[in-house]
Amino acid sequence: NAGVTQTPKFRVLKTGQSMTLLCAQDMNHEYMYWYRQDPGMGLRLIHYSVGEGTTAKGEVPDGYNVSRLKKQNFLLGLESAAPSQTSVYFCATRPPGDIQYFGAGTRLSVL
Amino acid sequence: SQQGEEDPQALSIQEGENATMNCSYKTSINNLQWYRQNSGRGLVHLILIRSNEREKHSGRLRVTLDTSKKSSSLLITASRAADTASYFCATGESGGSNYKLTFGKGTLLTVNP
């Protein structure tokens, strides 16, 4: 997964706590995406960005916020974590074309 | 909502055998892609087939697309233990925001040595 770095790799939160997941890319790709992956559900799009300073909602945006202040970084925030947000979160980037490049994921548990 | 649905959900074969996975989808598409995910890792792109193509090859992979049936298949020939992974189809929809992909739930392939 060279080029797309997600931090942290693991995190445990208590209900109501907040946190930010960072996605950093060194490939100068315009498009960036945040997905969540739950057992038996495949990947679902949370938010995405088509360029620096832009963000848009995906399929499951509730409870999350995002920011793209710099082209290389896409942040996913949880303001008040809930157990339903326990999941594996993946960031992806997309150059011109249709292929997406994924990070290694962040495993989040909300107790 | 999920666009692609892979079938079967799980597949177990012996090394050297061929593995076939199917994907069905619901709406018109620009392209269909297959990704692989090893346990605990991110997804890796395998192959893309466009809506005006019917078959595509890449090494031991063969993908077919039937837009009239809204279905695709991924064939892995001469499988190896290292092919053990989950495989996902993803569709880029026609006429919409084709910079978004919609993923299926995946097929878990186990290749036994």
PDB file of C-alpha atoms in Angstrom:
ATOM      1  CA  ASN A   1       0.000   0.000   0.000  1.00  0.00           C
ATOM      2  CA  ALA A   2       2.848   2.328  -0.806  1.00  0.00           C
ATOM      3  CA  GLY A   3       1.874   5.967  -1.095  1.00  0.00           C
ATOM      4  CA  VAL A   4      -1.214   6.010   1.175  1.00  0.00           C
ATOM      5  CA  THR A   5      -0.486   6.114   4.894  1.00  0.00           C
ATOM      6  CA  GLN A   6      -3.143   5.893   7.574  1.00  0.00           C
ATOM      7  CA  THR A   7      -2.599   6.783  11.209  1.00  0.00           C
ATOM      8  CA  PRO A   8      -3.244   5.409  13.705  1.00  0.00           C
ATOM      9  CA  LYS A   9      -3.404   1.708  12.829  1.00  0.00           C
ATOM     10  CA  PHE A  10      -5.436   0.785  15.912  1.00  0.00           C
ATOM     11  CA  ARG A  11      -7.465   2.779  18.392  1.00  0.00           C
ATOM     12  CA  VAL A  12      -9.860   2.058  21.221  1.00  0.00           C
ATOM     13  CA  LEU A  13     -12.289   4.779  22.249  1.00  0.00           C
ATOM     14  CA  LYS A  14     -14.937   5.112  24.885  1.00  0.00           C
ATOM     15  CA  THR A  15     -18.416   6.141  23.842  1.00  0.00           C
ATOM     16  CA  GLY A  16     -18.591   9.906  23.481  1.00  0.00           C
ATOM     17  CA  GLN A  17     -14.887  10.462  22.925  1.00  0.00           C
ATOM     18  CA  SER A  18     -13.625  12.171  19.804  1.00  0.00           C
ATOM     19  CA  MET A  19     -10.756  11.374  17.496  1.00  0.00           C
ATOM     20  CA  THR A  20      -9.281  12.150  14.106  1.00  0.00           C
ATOM     21  CA  LEU A  21      -7.993   9.648  11.596  1.00  0.00           C
ATOM     22  CA  LEU A  22      -5.321  10.892   9.226  1.00  0.00           C
ATOM     23  CA  CYS A  23      -4.791   9.809   5.648  1.00  0.00           C
ATOM     24  CA  ALA A  24      -1.639  11.062   3.956  1.00  0.00           C
ATOM     25  CA  GLN A  25      -0.641  10.456   0.344  1.00  0.00           C
ATOM     26  CA  ASP A  26       2.514  11.237  -1.561  1.00  0.00           C
ATOM     27  CA  MET A  27       1.184  10.558  -5.049  1.00  0.00           C
ATOM     28  CA  ASN A  28      -0.337  13.992  -5.751  1.00  0.00           C
ATOM     29  CA  HIS A  29      -3.758  12.453  -6.410  1.00  0.00           C
ATOM     30  CA  GLU A  30      -6.719  14.803  -6.538  1.00  0.00           C
ATOM     31  CA  TYR A  31      -9.381  12.429  -5.266  1.00  0.00           C
ATOM     32  CA  MET A  32      -9.427  10.953  -1.794  1.00  0.00           C
ATOM     33  CA  TYR A  33     -11.992   8.742  -0.083  1.00  0.00           C
ATOM     34  CA  TRP A  34     -12.879   7.402   3.343  1.00  0.00           C
ATOM     35  CA  TYR A  35     -14.607   4.025   3.611  1.00  0.00           C
ATOM     36  CA  ARG A  36     -15.670   1.825   6.456  1.00  0.00           C
ATOM     37  CA  GLN A  37     -15.621  -1.942   6.292  1.00  0.00           C
ATOM     38  CA  ASP A  38     -17.840  -4.043   8.487  1.00  0.00           C
ATOM     39  CA  PRO A  39     -18.152  -7.840   8.517  1.00  0.00           C
ATOM     40  CA  GLY A  40     -20.395  -9.030   5.721  1.00  0.00           C
ATOM     41  CA  MET A  41     -20.966  -5.489   4.445  1.00  0.00           C
ATOM     42  CA  GLY A  42     -18.104  -4.825   2.082  1.00  0.00           C
ATOM     43  CA  LEU A  43     -16.847  -1.240   1.857  1.00  0.00           C
ATOM     44  CA  ARG A  44     -19.178   1.705   2.266  1.00  0.00           C
ATOM     45  CA  LEU A  45     -18.220   5.244   1.316  1.00  0.00           C
ATOM     46  CA  ILE A  46     -18.326   7.771   4.164  1.00  0.00           C
ATOM     47  CA  HIS A  47     -17.012  10.991   2.601  1.00  0.00           C
ATOM     48  CA  TYR A  48     -14.830  11.885  -0.325  1.00  0.00           C
ATOM     49  CA  SER A  49     -12.917  14.816  -1.767  1.00  0.00           C
ATOM     50  CA  VAL A  50     -12.308  15.764  -5.371  1.00  0.00           C
ATOM     51  CA  GLY A  51      -9.560  18.246  -4.542  1.00  0.00           C
ATOM     52  CA  GLU A  52      -7.981  20.455  -1.934  1.00  0.00           C
ATOM     53  CA  GLY A  53     -10.596  22.369   0.024  1.00  0.00           C
ATOM     54  CA  THR A  54     -13.532  20.250  -1.188  1.00  0.00           C
ATOM     55  CA  THR A  55     -15.471  17.484   0.512  1.00  0.00           C
ATOM     56  CA  ALA A  56     -18.693  15.630  -0.191  1.00  0.00           C
ATOM     57  CA  LYS A  57     -20.920  13.093   1.526  1.00  0.00           C
ATOM     58  CA  GLY A  58     -20.915   9.461   0.588  1.00  0.00           C
ATOM     59  CA  GLU A  59     -23.279   6.659   1.448  1.00  0.00           C
ATOM     60  CA  VAL A  60     -22.906   6.681   5.258  1.00  0.00           C
ATOM     61  CA  PRO A  61     -21.755  10.178   6.358  1.00  0.00           C
ATOM     62  CA  ASP A  62     -23.697  10.552   9.623  1.00  0.00           C
ATOM     63  CA  GLY A  63     -21.524  10.917  12.711  1.00  0.00           C
ATOM     64  CA  TYR A  64     -18.403  11.792  10.712  1.00  0.00           C
ATOM     65  CA  ASN A  65     -16.776  14.979   9.485  1.00  0.00           C
ATOM     66  CA  VAL A  66     -13.886  15.444   7.098  1.00  0.00           C
ATOM     67  CA  SER A  67     -11.438  18.101   6.030  1.00  0.00           C
ATOM     68  CA  ARG A  68      -9.028  18.461   3.104  1.00  0.00           C
ATOM     69  CA  LEU A  69      -7.007  21.549   3.937  1.00  0.00           C
ATOM     70  CA  LYS A  70      -3.953  20.251   2.128  1.00  0.00           C
ATOM     71  CA  LYS A  71      -3.989  18.178  -1.036  1.00  0.00           C
ATOM     72  CA  GLN A  72      -1.934  15.399   0.499  1.00  0.00           C
ATOM     73  CA  ASN A  73      -4.027  14.958   3.655  1.00  0.00           C
ATOM     74  CA  PHE A  74      -7.612  13.864   4.217  1.00  0.00           C
ATOM     75  CA  LEU A  75      -8.835  13.822   7.817  1.00  0.00           C
ATOM     76  CA  LEU A  76     -11.795  11.881   9.145  1.00  0.00           C
ATOM     77  CA  GLY A  77     -13.233  13.052  12.455  1.00  0.00           C
ATOM     78  CA  LEU A  78     -15.550  11.405  14.918  1.00  0.00           C
ATOM     79  CA  GLU A  79     -16.941  14.083  17.235  1.00  0.00           C
ATOM     80  CA  SER A  80     -18.745  11.766  19.648  1.00  0.00           C
ATOM     81  CA  ALA A  81     -17.915   8.137  19.034  1.00  0.00           C
ATOM     82  CA  ALA A  82     -20.630   5.492  19.252  1.00  0.00           C
ATOM     83  CA  PRO A  83     -20.319   1.690  19.404  1.00  0.00           C
ATOM     84  CA  SER A  84     -21.904   1.569  15.925  1.00  0.00           C
ATOM     85  CA  GLN A  85     -18.749   3.237  14.622  1.00  0.00           C
ATOM     86  CA  THR A  86     -16.634   0.246  15.558  1.00  0.00           C
ATOM     87  CA  SER A  87     -15.204  -0.716  12.207  1.00  0.00           C
ATOM     88  CA  VAL A  88     -12.134  -0.815  10.012  1.00  0.00           C
ATOM     89  CA  TYR A  89     -11.619   2.462   8.189  1.00  0.00           C
ATOM     90  CA  PHE A  90      -9.857   2.686   4.862  1.00  0.00           C
ATOM     91  CA  CYS A  91      -8.585   5.681   2.991  1.00  0.00           C
ATOM     92  CA  ALA A  92      -8.143   5.570  -0.755  1.00  0.00           C
ATOM     93  CA  THR A  93      -6.829   7.911  -3.411  1.00  0.00           C
ATOM     94  CA  ARG A  94      -7.501   8.144  -7.112  1.00  0.00           C
ATOM     95  CA  PRO A  95      -5.369   9.602  -9.884  1.00  0.00           C
ATOM     96  CA  PRO A  96      -6.889  10.454 -13.289  1.00  0.00           C
ATOM     97  CA  GLY A  97      -8.588   7.217 -14.314  1.00  0.00           C
ATOM     98  CA  ASP A  98     -10.767   4.889 -12.321  1.00  0.00           C
ATOM     99  CA  ILE A  99      -8.442   2.847 -10.124  1.00  0.00           C
ATOM    100  CA  GLN A 100      -8.255   3.536  -6.402  1.00  0.00           C
ATOM    101  CA  TYR A 101      -5.242   3.010  -4.160  1.00  0.00           C
ATOM    102  CA  PHE A 102      -5.883   2.016  -0.573  1.00  0.00           C
ATOM    103  CA  GLY A 103      -4.146   2.483   2.719  1.00  0.00           C
ATOM    104  CA  ALA A 104      -3.636  -0.355   5.172  1.00  0.00           C
ATOM    105  CA  GLY A 105      -6.604   0.631   7.331  1.00  0.00           C
ATOM    106  CA  THR A 106      -7.351   1.809  10.851  1.00  0.00           C
ATOM    107  CA  ARG A 107      -9.067  -0.617  13.186  1.00  0.00           C
ATOM    108  CA  LEU A 108     -11.308   1.305  15.594  1.00  0.00           C
ATOM    109  CA  SER A 109     -13.176  -0.093  18.563  1.00  0.00           C
ATOM    110  CA  VAL A 110     -15.685   2.030  20.449  1.00  0.00           C
ATOM    111  CA  LEU A 111     -16.609   0.648  23.861  1.00  0.00           C
TER     112      LEU A 111
ATOM    113  CA  SER B   1     -26.598   0.478  -0.756  1.00  0.00           C
ATOM    114  CA  GLN B   2     -24.461  -2.275  -2.185  1.00  0.00           C
ATOM    115  CA  GLN B   3     -24.260  -2.268  -5.968  1.00  0.00           C
ATOM    116  CA  GLY B   4     -22.321  -5.443  -6.581  1.00  0.00           C
ATOM    117  CA  GLU B   5     -23.095  -8.788  -5.055  1.00  0.00           C
ATOM    118  CA  GLU B   6     -20.423 -11.456  -5.224  1.00  0.00           C
ATOM    119  CA  ASP B   7     -21.169 -15.126  -5.416  1.00  0.00           C
ATOM    120  CA  PRO B   8     -20.198 -17.351  -3.734  1.00  0.00           C
ATOM    121  CA  GLN B   9     -19.574 -15.712  -0.366  1.00  0.00           C
ATOM    122  CA  ALA B  10     -16.823 -18.233   0.300  1.00  0.00           C
ATOM    123  CA  LEU B  11     -14.878 -20.633  -1.897  1.00  0.00           C
ATOM    124  CA  SER B  12     -12.341 -23.268  -0.882  1.00  0.00           C
ATOM    125  CA  ILE B  13     -10.205 -25.019  -3.486  1.00  0.00           C
ATOM    126  CA  GLN B  14      -6.949 -26.948  -3.808  1.00  0.00           C
ATOM    127  CA  GLU B  15      -3.778 -25.419  -5.137  1.00  0.00           C
ATOM    128  CA  GLY B  16      -3.607 -25.733  -8.902  1.00  0.00           C
ATOM    129  CA  GLU B  17      -7.367 -25.615  -9.396  1.00  0.00           C
ATOM    130  CA  ASN B  18      -9.193 -22.731 -11.008  1.00  0.00           C
ATOM    131  CA  ALA B  19     -11.348 -20.353  -8.977  1.00  0.00           C
ATOM    132  CA  THR B  20     -14.361 -18.560 -10.387  1.00  0.00           C
ATOM    133  CA  MET B  21     -16.162 -15.739  -8.633  1.00  0.00           C
ATOM    134  CA  ASN B  22     -19.218 -13.927  -9.889  1.00  0.00           C
ATOM    135  CA  CYS B  23     -20.528 -10.411  -9.407  1.00  0.00           C
ATOM    136  CA  SER B  24     -23.982  -9.075 -10.174  1.00  0.00           C
ATOM    137  CA  TYR B  25     -24.927  -5.420 -10.159  1.00  0.00           C
ATOM    138  CA  LYS B  26     -28.065  -3.358 -10.552  1.00  0.00           C
ATOM    139  CA  THR B  27     -27.511  -0.164 -12.508  1.00  0.00           C
ATOM    140  CA  SER B  28     -25.750   0.913 -15.689  1.00  0.00           C
ATOM    141  CA  ILE B  29     -22.006   1.140 -15.257  1.00  0.00           C
ATOM    142  CA  ASN B  30     -18.968   2.758 -16.837  1.00  0.00           C
ATOM    143  CA  ASN B  31     -16.608   0.092 -15.637  1.00  0.00           C
ATOM    144  CA  LEU B  32     -16.281  -2.815 -13.261  1.00  0.00           C
ATOM    145  CA  GLN B  33     -13.178  -3.514 -11.219  1.00  0.00           C
ATOM    146  CA  TRP B  34     -11.924  -6.367  -9.112  1.00  0.00           C
ATOM    147  CA  TYR B  35      -9.871  -5.834  -5.962  1.00  0.00           C
ATOM    148  CA  ARG B  36      -8.102  -8.264  -3.654  1.00  0.00           C
ATOM    149  CA  GLN B  37      -7.781  -7.907   0.099  1.00  0.00           C
ATOM    150  CA  ASN B  38      -5.406 -10.030   2.105  1.00  0.00           C
ATOM    151  CA  SER B  39      -6.349 -10.546   5.727  1.00  0.00           C
ATOM    152  CA  GLY B  40      -5.761  -7.415   7.773  1.00  0.00           C
ATOM    153  CA  ARG B  41      -4.610  -5.374   4.767  1.00  0.00           C
ATOM    154  CA  GLY B  42      -5.987  -2.765   2.394  1.00  0.00           C
ATOM    155  CA  LEU B  43      -7.497  -3.470  -0.994  1.00  0.00           C
ATOM    156  CA  VAL B  44      -5.315  -3.872  -4.052  1.00  0.00           C
ATOM    157  CA  HIS B  45      -6.596  -3.285  -7.569  1.00  0.00           C
ATOM    158  CA  LEU B  46      -6.446  -6.327  -9.838  1.00  0.00           C
ATOM    159  CA  ILE B  47      -8.177  -5.557 -13.102  1.00  0.00           C
ATOM    160  CA  LEU B  48     -10.647  -3.140 -14.707  1.00  0.00           C
ATOM    161  CA  ILE B  49     -13.062  -3.872 -17.512  1.00  0.00           C
ATOM    162  CA  ARG B  50     -15.034  -1.143 -19.257  1.00  0.00           C
ATOM    163  CA  SER B  51     -18.676  -1.376 -20.185  1.00  0.00           C
ATOM    164  CA  ASN B  52     -17.853  -1.752 -23.885  1.00  0.00           C
ATOM    165  CA  GLU B  53     -15.504  -4.686 -23.250  1.00  0.00           C
ATOM    166  CA  ARG B  54     -16.543  -8.305 -22.865  1.00  0.00           C
ATOM    167  CA  GLU B  55     -13.377  -9.991 -21.684  1.00  0.00           C
ATOM    168  CA  LYS B  56     -10.024  -8.994 -20.320  1.00  0.00           C
ATOM    169  CA  HIS B  57      -6.916 -10.907 -19.253  1.00  0.00           C
ATOM    170  CA  SER B  58      -4.102 -10.098 -16.888  1.00  0.00           C
ATOM    171  CA  GLY B  59      -1.660 -12.879 -16.106  1.00  0.00           C
ATOM    172  CA  ARG B  60      -3.639 -15.690 -14.436  1.00  0.00           C
ATOM    173  CA  LEU B  61      -6.740 -13.512 -14.217  1.00  0.00           C
ATOM    174  CA  ARG B  62      -9.589 -13.474 -16.684  1.00  0.00           C
ATOM    175  CA  VAL B  63     -12.555 -11.166 -16.296  1.00  0.00           C
ATOM    176  CA  THR B  64     -15.746 -11.265 -18.299  1.00  0.00           C
ATOM    177  CA  LEU B  65     -18.533  -8.721 -18.384  1.00  0.00           C
ATOM    178  CA  ASP B  66     -22.079  -9.233 -19.596  1.00  0.00           C
ATOM    179  CA  THR B  67     -23.875  -5.897 -19.452  1.00  0.00           C
ATOM    180  CA  SER B  68     -27.150  -7.420 -20.646  1.00  0.00           C
ATOM    181  CA  LYS B  69     -27.193  -9.645 -17.562  1.00  0.00           C
ATOM    182  CA  LYS B  70     -25.470  -7.065 -15.370  1.00  0.00           C
ATOM    183  CA  SER B  71     -22.910  -9.587 -14.283  1.00  0.00           C
ATOM    184  CA  SER B  72     -19.170 -10.203 -14.280  1.00  0.00           C
ATOM    185  CA  SER B  73     -16.946 -13.126 -13.443  1.00  0.00           C
ATOM    186  CA  LEU B  74     -13.368 -13.343 -12.251  1.00  0.00           C
ATOM    187  CA  LEU B  75     -11.425 -16.491 -13.070  1.00  0.00           C
ATOM    188  CA  ILE B  76      -8.117 -17.220 -11.378  1.00  0.00           C
ATOM    189  CA  THR B  77      -6.317 -20.056 -13.124  1.00  0.00           C
ATOM    190  CA  ALA B  78      -3.796 -22.434 -11.561  1.00  0.00           C
ATOM    191  CA  SER B  79      -4.434 -21.038  -8.099  1.00  0.00           C
ATOM    192  CA  ARG B  80      -1.726 -20.763  -5.475  1.00  0.00           C
ATOM    193  CA  ALA B  81      -1.861 -20.626  -1.700  1.00  0.00           C
ATOM    194  CA  ALA B  82      -0.845 -16.961  -1.985  1.00  0.00           C
ATOM    195  CA  ASP B  83      -4.133 -16.270  -3.797  1.00  0.00           C
ATOM    196  CA  THR B  84      -5.958 -16.806  -0.504  1.00  0.00           C
ATOM    197  CA  ALA B  85      -7.752 -13.509   0.089  1.00  0.00           C
ATOM    198  CA  SER B  86     -11.091 -11.758  -0.198  1.00  0.00           C
ATOM    199  CA  TYR B  87     -12.052 -10.561  -3.642  1.00  0.00           C
ATOM    200  CA  PHE B  88     -14.366  -7.612  -4.233  1.00  0.00           C
ATOM    201  CA  CYS B  89     -16.026  -6.295  -7.330  1.00  0.00           C
ATOM    202  CA  ALA B  90     -16.609  -2.559  -7.584  1.00  0.00           C
ATOM    203  CA  THR B  91     -18.676  -0.654 -10.091  1.00  0.00           C
ATOM    204  CA  GLY B  92     -18.290   2.852 -11.435  1.00  0.00           C
ATOM    205  CA  GLU B  93     -21.755   3.980 -12.393  1.00  0.00           C
ATOM    206  CA  SER B  94     -22.787   5.338 -15.726  1.00  0.00           C
ATOM    207  CA  GLY B  95     -23.982   8.916 -16.000  1.00  0.00           C
ATOM    208  CA  GLY B  96     -23.188   9.746 -12.424  1.00  0.00           C
ATOM    209  CA  SER B  97     -20.139  10.523 -10.428  1.00  0.00           C
ATOM    210  CA  ASN B  98     -17.842   7.966 -11.935  1.00  0.00           C
ATOM    211  CA  TYR B  99     -15.145   8.964  -9.513  1.00  0.00           C
ATOM    212  CA  LYS B 100     -17.050   6.971  -6.916  1.00  0.00           C
ATOM    213  CA  LEU B 101     -16.987   3.198  -6.749  1.00  0.00           C
ATOM    214  CA  THR B 102     -19.584   0.982  -5.143  1.00  0.00           C
ATOM    215  CA  PHE B 103     -18.209  -2.229  -3.670  1.00  0.00           C
ATOM    216  CA  GLY B 104     -19.802  -5.602  -3.209  1.00  0.00           C
ATOM    217  CA  LYS B 105     -19.571  -7.690  -0.063  1.00  0.00           C
ATOM    218  CA  GLY B 106     -16.776  -9.896  -1.345  1.00  0.00           C
ATOM    219  CA  THR B 107     -15.878 -13.538  -1.881  1.00  0.00           C
ATOM    220  CA  LEU B 108     -13.468 -15.170   0.553  1.00  0.00           C
ATOM    221  CA  LEU B 109     -11.189 -17.497  -1.400  1.00  0.00           C
ATOM    222  CA  THR B 110      -9.150 -20.106   0.415  1.00  0.00           C
ATOM    223  CA  VAL B 111      -6.548 -22.021  -1.570  1.00  0.00           C
ATOM    224  CA  ASN B 112      -5.356 -25.087   0.274  1.00  0.00           C
ATOM    225  CA  PRO B 113      -1.768 -26.265  -0.303  1.00  0.00           C
TER     226      PRO B 113
END
